[in-house]
Coordinates of C-alpha atoms and ligand atoms in Angstrom, one line a residue:
M1 CA 122.3 73.5 110.0
S2 CA 122.5 74.7 106.4
V3 CA 121.7 72.2 103.5
A4 CA 123.5 72.5 100.2
L5 CA 121.6 70.6 97.7
G6 CA 123.6 69.0 94.9
I7 CA 126.1 71.8 94.1
T8 CA 130.0 71.2 93.6
R9 CA 132.1 72.8 96.2
P10 CA 133.0 75.8 96.0
P11 CA 129.7 76.5 94.0
L12 CA 129.9 78.5 90.7
V13 CA 127.5 81.3 90.6
R14 CA 127.2 82.8 87.1
T15 CA 125.1 85.8 86.0
V16 CA 124.4 86.5 82.5
P17 CA 122.4 89.1 80.6
V18 CA 118.9 87.8 79.2
H19 CA 116.4 89.1 76.9
H20 CA 113.7 91.0 78.8
P21 CA 111.2 88.8 80.2
E22 CA 107.7 90.6 79.6
D23 CA 106.3 89.0 82.9
L24 CA 108.6 87.9 85.6
I25 CA 106.0 85.8 87.7
A26 CA 104.9 83.9 84.4
R27 CA 108.5 82.5 84.3
L28 CA 108.4 80.8 87.5
P29 CA 108.3 76.9 87.2
Q30 CA 106.3 74.3 89.4
A31 CA 108.5 74.8 92.5
P32 CA 108.3 76.8 95.6
P33 CA 108.7 80.4 94.3
Y34 CA 110.7 83.1 95.6
A35 CA 109.7 86.7 94.5
W36 CA 110.0 90.4 95.0
V37 CA 108.4 92.3 92.3
H38 CA 107.2 95.9 92.0
Q39 CA 105.8 97.6 88.8
G40 CA 107.1 94.6 86.8
E41 CA 110.7 94.6 87.9
G42 CA 112.5 92.8 90.7
L43 CA 113.6 89.1 91.2
V44 CA 111.8 85.8 90.9
A45 CA 113.7 82.6 91.9
W46 CA 113.3 78.9 92.6
G47 CA 115.2 75.9 93.6
E48 CA 117.3 75.8 96.8
A49 CA 121.2 75.8 96.7
A50 CA 121.4 76.4 100.5
R51 CA 118.7 77.0 103.2
V52 CA 119.1 77.8 106.8
A53 CA 116.5 78.0 109.8
V54 CA 117.8 81.3 111.6
P55 CA 117.5 80.5 115.4
P56 CA 115.5 82.9 117.3
G57 CA 116.7 85.5 119.7
A58 CA 118.1 88.8 119.8
G59 CA 121.1 88.2 117.8
R60 CA 119.2 86.6 114.8
F61 CA 120.1 89.3 112.2
D62 CA 123.8 89.0 113.1
W63 CA 123.6 85.4 112.9
A64 CA 122.0 85.5 109.4
R65 CA 124.7 88.0 108.3
R66 CA 127.4 85.6 109.3
W67 CA 125.8 82.7 107.8
L68 CA 125.4 84.8 104.4
G69 CA 129.0 85.8 104.6
T70 CA 130.3 82.2 104.8
V71 CA 127.8 81.1 102.0
F72 CA 128.5 84.0 99.6
G73 CA 132.3 84.0 100.7
E74 CA 132.7 80.5 99.4
A75 CA 131.2 81.0 96.1
H76 CA 133.0 81.6 92.8
I77 CA 131.1 84.6 91.4
D78 CA 131.0 85.0 87.8
D79 CA 128.7 88.2 87.4
D80 CA 128.6 90.0 84.1
V81 CA 125.8 92.4 85.0
H82 CA 126.9 94.1 88.2
V83 CA 123.7 95.4 89.5
P84 CA 121.9 95.0 92.8
G85 CA 120.3 91.7 92.8
S86 CA 122.8 90.1 90.2
G87 CA 125.3 87.6 91.5
P88 CA 124.1 85.2 94.3
V89 CA 121.2 86.4 96.2
A90 CA 119.3 85.2 99.2
F91 CA 115.7 85.5 100.1
G92 CA 114.6 85.8 103.5
S93 CA 111.6 86.0 105.9
F94 CA 112.1 86.7 109.7
T95 CA 109.4 86.1 112.2
F96 CA 107.9 89.4 113.8
D97 CA 108.6 88.2 117.0
P98 CA 112.5 87.7 117.7
D99 CA 111.9 84.9 120.0
A100 CA 109.6 83.0 117.7
A101 CA 111.0 80.2 115.6
G102 CA 110.3 80.2 111.7
S103 CA 112.8 82.8 110.2
V104 CA 114.6 81.4 107.1
L105 CA 117.1 82.4 104.6
V106 CA 117.3 80.7 101.1
V107 CA 119.9 80.9 98.4
P108 CA 118.0 79.7 95.2
R109 CA 119.5 77.9 92.5
V110 CA 118.0 80.0 89.8
V111 CA 117.1 83.8 89.8
L112 CA 115.7 85.9 87.2
G113 CA 116.1 89.4 87.5
R114 CA 114.9 92.7 85.8
R115 CA 115.7 96.3 86.8
N116 CA 116.0 99.6 84.7
G117 CA 115.7 98.0 81.3
R118 CA 118.1 95.3 82.1
A119 CA 117.3 91.6 82.7
W120 CA 119.6 88.7 83.9
L121 CA 119.7 85.2 84.9
T122 CA 121.8 83.8 87.8
T123 CA 122.4 80.1 88.4
V124 CA 124.2 78.5 91.2
G125 CA 126.1 75.4 90.2
E126 CA 124.3 73.3 87.4
A127 CA 121.1 74.8 86.1
P128 CA 118.3 72.5 87.2
I129 CA 115.6 71.2 84.5
D130 CA 112.5 73.3 85.3
L131 CA 109.0 71.9 84.8
M132 CA 106.9 74.5 83.5
A133 CA 103.7 73.0 84.5
P134 CA 100.7 75.7 84.3
A135 CA 99.5 76.9 87.6
T136 CA 96.0 75.8 88.5
P137 CA 93.6 78.0 90.6
P138 CA 92.7 77.0 94.1
G139 CA 88.9 76.8 93.3
R140 CA 86.2 77.6 95.9
V141 CA 87.6 79.2 99.2
V142 CA 85.9 79.1 102.6
Y143 CA 86.9 81.2 105.5
G144 CA 87.0 80.6 109.3
D145 CA 88.1 82.4 112.3
G146 CA 91.6 82.4 113.3
T147 CA 92.8 82.7 116.7
L148 CA 90.1 85.2 117.9
T149 CA 86.5 85.8 116.5
A150 CA 85.7 89.1 115.4
P151 CA 84.0 90.2 118.6
E152 CA 86.9 89.0 120.8
W153 CA 89.3 90.8 118.7
Q154 CA 87.2 94.0 119.3
H155 CA 87.4 93.4 122.8
A156 CA 91.3 93.1 122.5
V157 CA 91.1 96.4 120.9
A158 CA 88.9 98.0 123.6
R159 CA 91.4 96.7 126.3
A160 CA 94.3 98.1 124.2
V161 CA 92.7 101.5 124.1
K162 CA 92.3 101.5 128.0
E163 CA 95.9 100.6 128.3
I164 CA 96.8 103.6 126.1
R165 CA 94.4 105.8 128.1
S166 CA 96.0 104.6 131.2
G167 CA 99.4 105.9 130.1
R168 CA 101.1 102.5 129.7
L169 CA 101.9 103.2 126.1
E170 CA 101.1 105.7 123.3
K171 CA 100.5 103.2 120.5
V172 CA 100.2 99.5 119.9
V173 CA 99.3 97.5 116.5
L174 CA 96.9 94.8 117.2
A175 CA 96.4 92.0 114.2
R176 CA 94.0 89.1 113.8
D177 CA 94.1 86.3 111.7
L178 CA 91.6 84.3 109.3
V179 CA 92.0 80.7 108.1
A180 CA 91.1 80.0 104.5
T181 CA 90.5 76.6 103.1
A182 CA 90.5 76.1 99.3
E183 CA 89.2 73.3 97.2
R184 CA 92.7 72.4 95.9
D185 CA 96.2 73.0 96.9
I186 CA 97.0 76.5 96.6
D187 CA 99.6 77.2 93.9
P188 CA 101.4 80.4 95.2
R189 CA 102.0 81.5 91.6
V190 CA 98.3 82.1 91.0
L191 CA 98.5 84.2 94.1
L192 CA 101.5 86.0 92.9
D193 CA 100.1 86.7 89.3
R194 CA 96.8 88.2 90.8
L195 CA 98.7 90.2 93.5
A196 CA 100.9 91.7 91.1
R197 CA 98.2 92.6 88.5
A198 CA 96.0 94.0 91.0
Y199 CA 98.7 95.8 93.3
P200 CA 101.5 96.9 90.9
D201 CA 102.7 99.8 93.2
C202 CA 103.0 97.3 96.3
Y203 CA 105.9 94.7 96.4
T204 CA 104.6 91.5 95.7
F205 CA 106.6 88.9 97.4
S206 CA 106.9 85.1 98.2
C207 CA 109.2 83.5 100.6
A208 CA 109.0 79.9 102.2
G209 CA 105.1 79.9 101.9
L210 CA 104.7 83.4 103.1
V211 CA 102.9 85.3 99.9
G212 CA 101.6 88.9 99.8
A213 CA 101.6 92.4 98.4
T214 CA 102.8 94.9 100.9
P215 CA 102.7 98.5 100.3
E216 CA 105.4 99.2 103.1
L217 CA 109.0 99.1 102.1
L218 CA 111.1 98.7 105.1
V219 CA 114.4 99.6 103.4
R220 CA 115.9 99.3 99.9
H221 CA 119.8 99.5 100.3
T222 CA 121.6 100.5 97.1
G223 CA 125.3 101.1 97.5
E224 CA 125.4 104.0 100.4
S225 CA 122.0 104.9 99.7
I226 CA 118.9 103.9 101.6
E227 CA 115.1 104.5 101.3
S228 CA 112.3 103.5 103.4
L229 CA 108.5 104.0 102.9
V230 CA 106.8 104.3 106.3
L231 CA 103.2 103.8 106.5
A232 CA 100.5 104.1 109.2
G233 CA 97.1 105.7 109.2
T234 CA 94.4 104.4 106.9
T235 CA 91.2 105.2 105.1
Y236 CA 89.1 103.7 102.5
R237 CA 88.5 104.4 98.7
G238 CA 85.6 106.7 97.8
A239 CA 83.1 105.5 95.6
T240 CA 83.7 108.4 93.1
P241 CA 87.0 110.5 92.6
A242 CA 85.5 113.5 94.7
G243 CA 84.7 111.0 97.4
D244 CA 88.2 109.6 97.2
R245 CA 89.7 112.9 97.5
A246 CA 87.2 113.8 100.4
Q247 CA 88.3 110.5 102.4
G248 CA 92.1 111.4 101.6
A249 CA 91.5 115.0 103.0
A250 CA 89.8 113.8 106.2
L251 CA 92.6 111.2 106.9
F252 CA 95.2 113.9 106.3
A253 CA 93.2 116.2 108.9
S254 CA 92.6 113.4 111.5
P255 CA 94.7 114.1 114.6
K256 CA 94.3 110.2 115.6
D257 CA 95.7 109.4 112.2
R258 CA 98.6 111.8 112.4
H259 CA 99.7 110.8 115.5
E260 CA 99.4 107.1 114.7
H261 CA 101.7 108.0 111.7
A262 CA 104.2 110.4 113.6
C263 CA 104.8 107.4 116.0
A264 CA 105.8 105.2 113.0
V265 CA 108.1 107.9 111.5
A266 CA 109.7 108.7 114.8
S267 CA 110.6 105.0 115.3
V268 CA 112.2 104.9 111.9
R269 CA 114.2 108.2 112.5
E270 CA 115.5 106.7 115.7
A271 CA 116.6 103.5 114.1
L272 CA 118.1 105.1 111.3
T273 CA 120.1 108.2 112.8
P274 CA 122.9 106.3 114.3
L275 CA 123.6 104.3 110.9
C276 CA 123.3 107.6 108.7
A277 CA 125.8 110.2 107.7
T278 CA 122.6 112.1 106.4
L279 CA 119.1 111.5 106.7
S280 CA 116.0 113.3 105.2
V281 CA 112.5 112.8 106.7
P282 CA 109.6 114.7 105.3
D283 CA 107.8 117.1 107.7
E284 CA 104.4 116.2 106.4
P285 CA 103.2 112.9 105.1
E286 CA 101.8 112.3 101.7
L287 CA 98.8 110.0 100.7
L288 CA 99.6 106.7 99.2
V289 CA 96.5 105.6 97.2
L290 CA 96.0 101.8 96.7
P291 CA 93.1 99.9 95.3
N292 CA 91.5 98.9 98.5
V293 CA 92.8 101.7 101.0
Q294 CA 94.5 105.1 101.3
H295 CA 97.5 105.4 103.7
L296 CA 99.6 108.3 105.2
A297 CA 103.1 107.8 103.9
S298 CA 106.4 109.3 104.5
R299 CA 109.4 108.6 102.1
V300 CA 112.8 108.5 104.4
R301 CA 116.1 108.7 102.4
G302 CA 119.6 108.4 103.8
R303 CA 123.1 107.8 103.3
L304 CA 125.0 105.1 105.2
A305 CA 128.0 106.2 107.4
D306 CA 129.9 103.0 107.1
G307 CA 129.3 100.0 105.0
A308 CA 126.3 98.6 106.8
S309 CA 124.4 95.9 104.9
V310 CA 120.8 95.9 104.1
L311 CA 120.3 93.4 106.9
D312 CA 122.1 95.4 109.3
V313 CA 119.7 98.2 108.4
V314 CA 116.8 95.9 109.0
A315 CA 118.0 94.7 112.0
A316 CA 118.0 98.1 113.5
M317 CA 114.6 99.2 112.2
H318 CA 112.5 96.1 113.0
P319 CA 110.0 96.5 114.5
T320 CA 108.9 99.7 113.6
A321 CA 105.8 101.5 115.1
A322 CA 103.9 100.8 112.0
V323 CA 103.7 97.1 113.1
G324 CA 104.8 97.2 116.8
G325 CA 103.9 100.4 118.9
T326 CA 105.4 103.1 121.0
P327 CA 107.4 102.6 123.2
T328 CA 108.5 99.4 121.4
A329 CA 109.0 97.1 124.2
V330 CA 105.8 97.7 126.0
A331 CA 104.0 97.5 122.5
L332 CA 105.5 93.8 122.1
E333 CA 104.2 92.9 125.7
V334 CA 100.8 94.0 124.8
I335 CA 100.7 92.4 121.5
R336 CA 101.7 89.1 123.3
E337 CA 99.0 89.6 125.9
L338 CA 96.1 90.6 123.7
E339 CA 96.6 88.9 120.2
G340 CA 97.1 85.6 121.8
M341 CA 98.6 84.3 118.5
D342 CA 102.0 83.8 117.0
R343 CA 102.3 86.2 114.2
G344 CA 104.9 84.0 112.4
G345 CA 106.3 85.9 109.4
Y346 CA 103.4 88.5 109.4
A347 CA 104.7 91.8 110.1
G348 CA 108.3 90.8 110.1
P349 CA 110.9 91.7 107.4
V350 CA 110.6 89.8 104.0
G351 CA 113.0 90.4 101.0
W352 CA 116.4 89.5 99.5
I353 CA 120.0 90.5 100.0
D354 CA 123.0 90.2 97.6
A355 CA 126.8 89.5 98.3
R356 CA 127.4 93.4 98.0
G357 CA 125.0 93.9 101.0
D358 CA 122.5 95.5 98.7
G359 CA 118.9 94.5 98.7
E360 CA 115.1 95.4 99.3
W361 CA 113.1 94.4 102.5
G362 CA 109.4 95.2 103.0
I363 CA 107.4 94.5 106.2
A364 CA 105.4 91.4 105.5
L365 CA 101.7 92.9 105.4
R366 CA 98.6 92.0 103.2
C367 CA 99.9 88.5 103.2
A368 CA 99.0 84.9 104.1
Q369 CA 101.1 81.7 105.2
I370 CA 100.3 79.0 102.6
E371 CA 100.3 75.3 103.4
G372 CA 98.6 72.8 101.0
R373 CA 94.8 73.9 100.7
R374 CA 95.1 76.2 103.6
A375 CA 96.1 79.8 104.0
R376 CA 96.4 81.9 107.1
L377 CA 95.5 85.5 106.4
F378 CA 96.6 88.2 108.8
A379 CA 95.8 92.1 109.1
G380 CA 96.4 94.5 111.8
C381 CA 95.5 98.2 112.7
G382 CA 97.4 100.8 114.7
I383 CA 95.6 101.4 117.9
M384 CA 95.5 104.9 119.6
G385 CA 93.8 106.1 122.6
G386 CA 91.0 107.5 120.3
S387 CA 90.4 104.2 118.4
D388 CA 87.0 102.6 117.9
P389 CA 86.9 98.8 118.0
E390 CA 84.2 98.7 115.2
S391 CA 86.2 100.9 112.9
E392 CA 89.5 98.9 113.5
L393 CA 87.7 95.9 112.5
T394 CA 86.4 97.4 109.3
E395 CA 89.8 98.7 108.6
A396 CA 91.3 95.1 109.1
Q397 CA 88.6 93.5 106.9
A398 CA 89.8 96.2 104.0
K399 CA 93.2 94.8 104.5
F400 CA 92.2 91.2 104.4
R401 CA 90.6 92.0 100.9
V402 CA 94.0 91.8 99.2
M403 CA 94.5 88.3 100.0
R404 CA 90.9 87.2 99.8
Q405 CA 90.8 88.7 96.2
A406 CA 94.1 86.7 95.4
L407 CA 92.7 83.5 96.7
E408 CA 89.4 83.8 95.1
G409 CA 90.3 85.5 91.8
Ligands
ISC501 C1 99.6 96.3 110.2 C2 99.1 96.7 108.9 O1 99.3 97.8 108.4 C3 100.3 98.9 108.9 C4 100.6 99.7 107.8 C5 100.0 100.5 107.2 C6 98.8 101.1 107.9 C7 98.5 100.8 109.3 C8 97.3 101.3 109.9 O2 96.8 102.4 109.7 O3 97.0 100.7 111.0 C9 99.3 99.8 109.8 O4 100.2 100.5 110.6 C10 98.6 95.5 108.2 O5 98.2 95.9 107.0 O6 98.4 94.4 108.6

């Protein structure tokens, strides 16, 4: 099932220090890009030394870990840098729904990394010749409804509210999609560049056509330490600094949003407790202010008990109640019943893992699946018993703005 492209067996993986690239994304050649960039640091990559379609099912993360064990285990690694992200890495995108096809892992041929004042280049096998053709913007973009029209989605939200009030569940996250068609083929490098400039505090990512800038860090794994930024509860930016503060204060004081956030934090605590020797979860959220919205945010930190890799942690955490709901199993049923769409990689884990098991994975939000001239955009909202369908639709529009601006420039 894996495809190894033109590399000698066993492959030689070489990591060498390089001069600081000013802009990681600007170094991407004309090839499907892989990226994970936050505040100018991270990894960009291209080429495919190995690629696999991860079979759907409950054991998919285990399957992925075993595949990676074989691929990394076969490699001769010559790593002069020794930091998380040096040596061989795999990028991955997993579907939200464990039973949906579309999860993928790719070991790129070339990786350029930058972290804490150091930069490095990793090559797998012979370094390919890269074509540095400039990226062309997609031109005019028109939008159409995805699976549900706006009124149909509001109706789905109203039905979810009824289910919650009837006691079937406490919270569910409902999403919708929009279809964008551009004048020209969409070069993901244009979107990555615009996203990283506009949302430097988010994680700008690209993997197998899924491109976005997510504010939500599912897990960062460095040695035994893990960190997660849990988000749920949203309001808008004010027109003035005072208006901004008033919006933030109202979000902080809103029982509906605090409850929505508490569900997400509880799901993360529950998932991480069995894996961790120590775990610190803040008593109160903080505000994360982004250019389009403000979120309630909780930074969770822990120390792993026994050598779990970042994928083991991802497997335990996904789906958190920031994208599924409470209780998880019922929320997944309700999502299938009411959304009527396959989320694909949206709201699934996206990120990278190295041969030590370190890595960074986000929840794929504020993103689109790109194919030729078309992009399928996704946005969702946490629905509670007190949710108003019209306000939830407005919130989803604010979340769509991230990818709309990336497409339109
Ligand atoms: C599901 C999404 O956002 C989640 C993350 C932050 C805030 C959320 C909310 O307030 O509804 C969602 O739980 C999305 O952006 O599509």
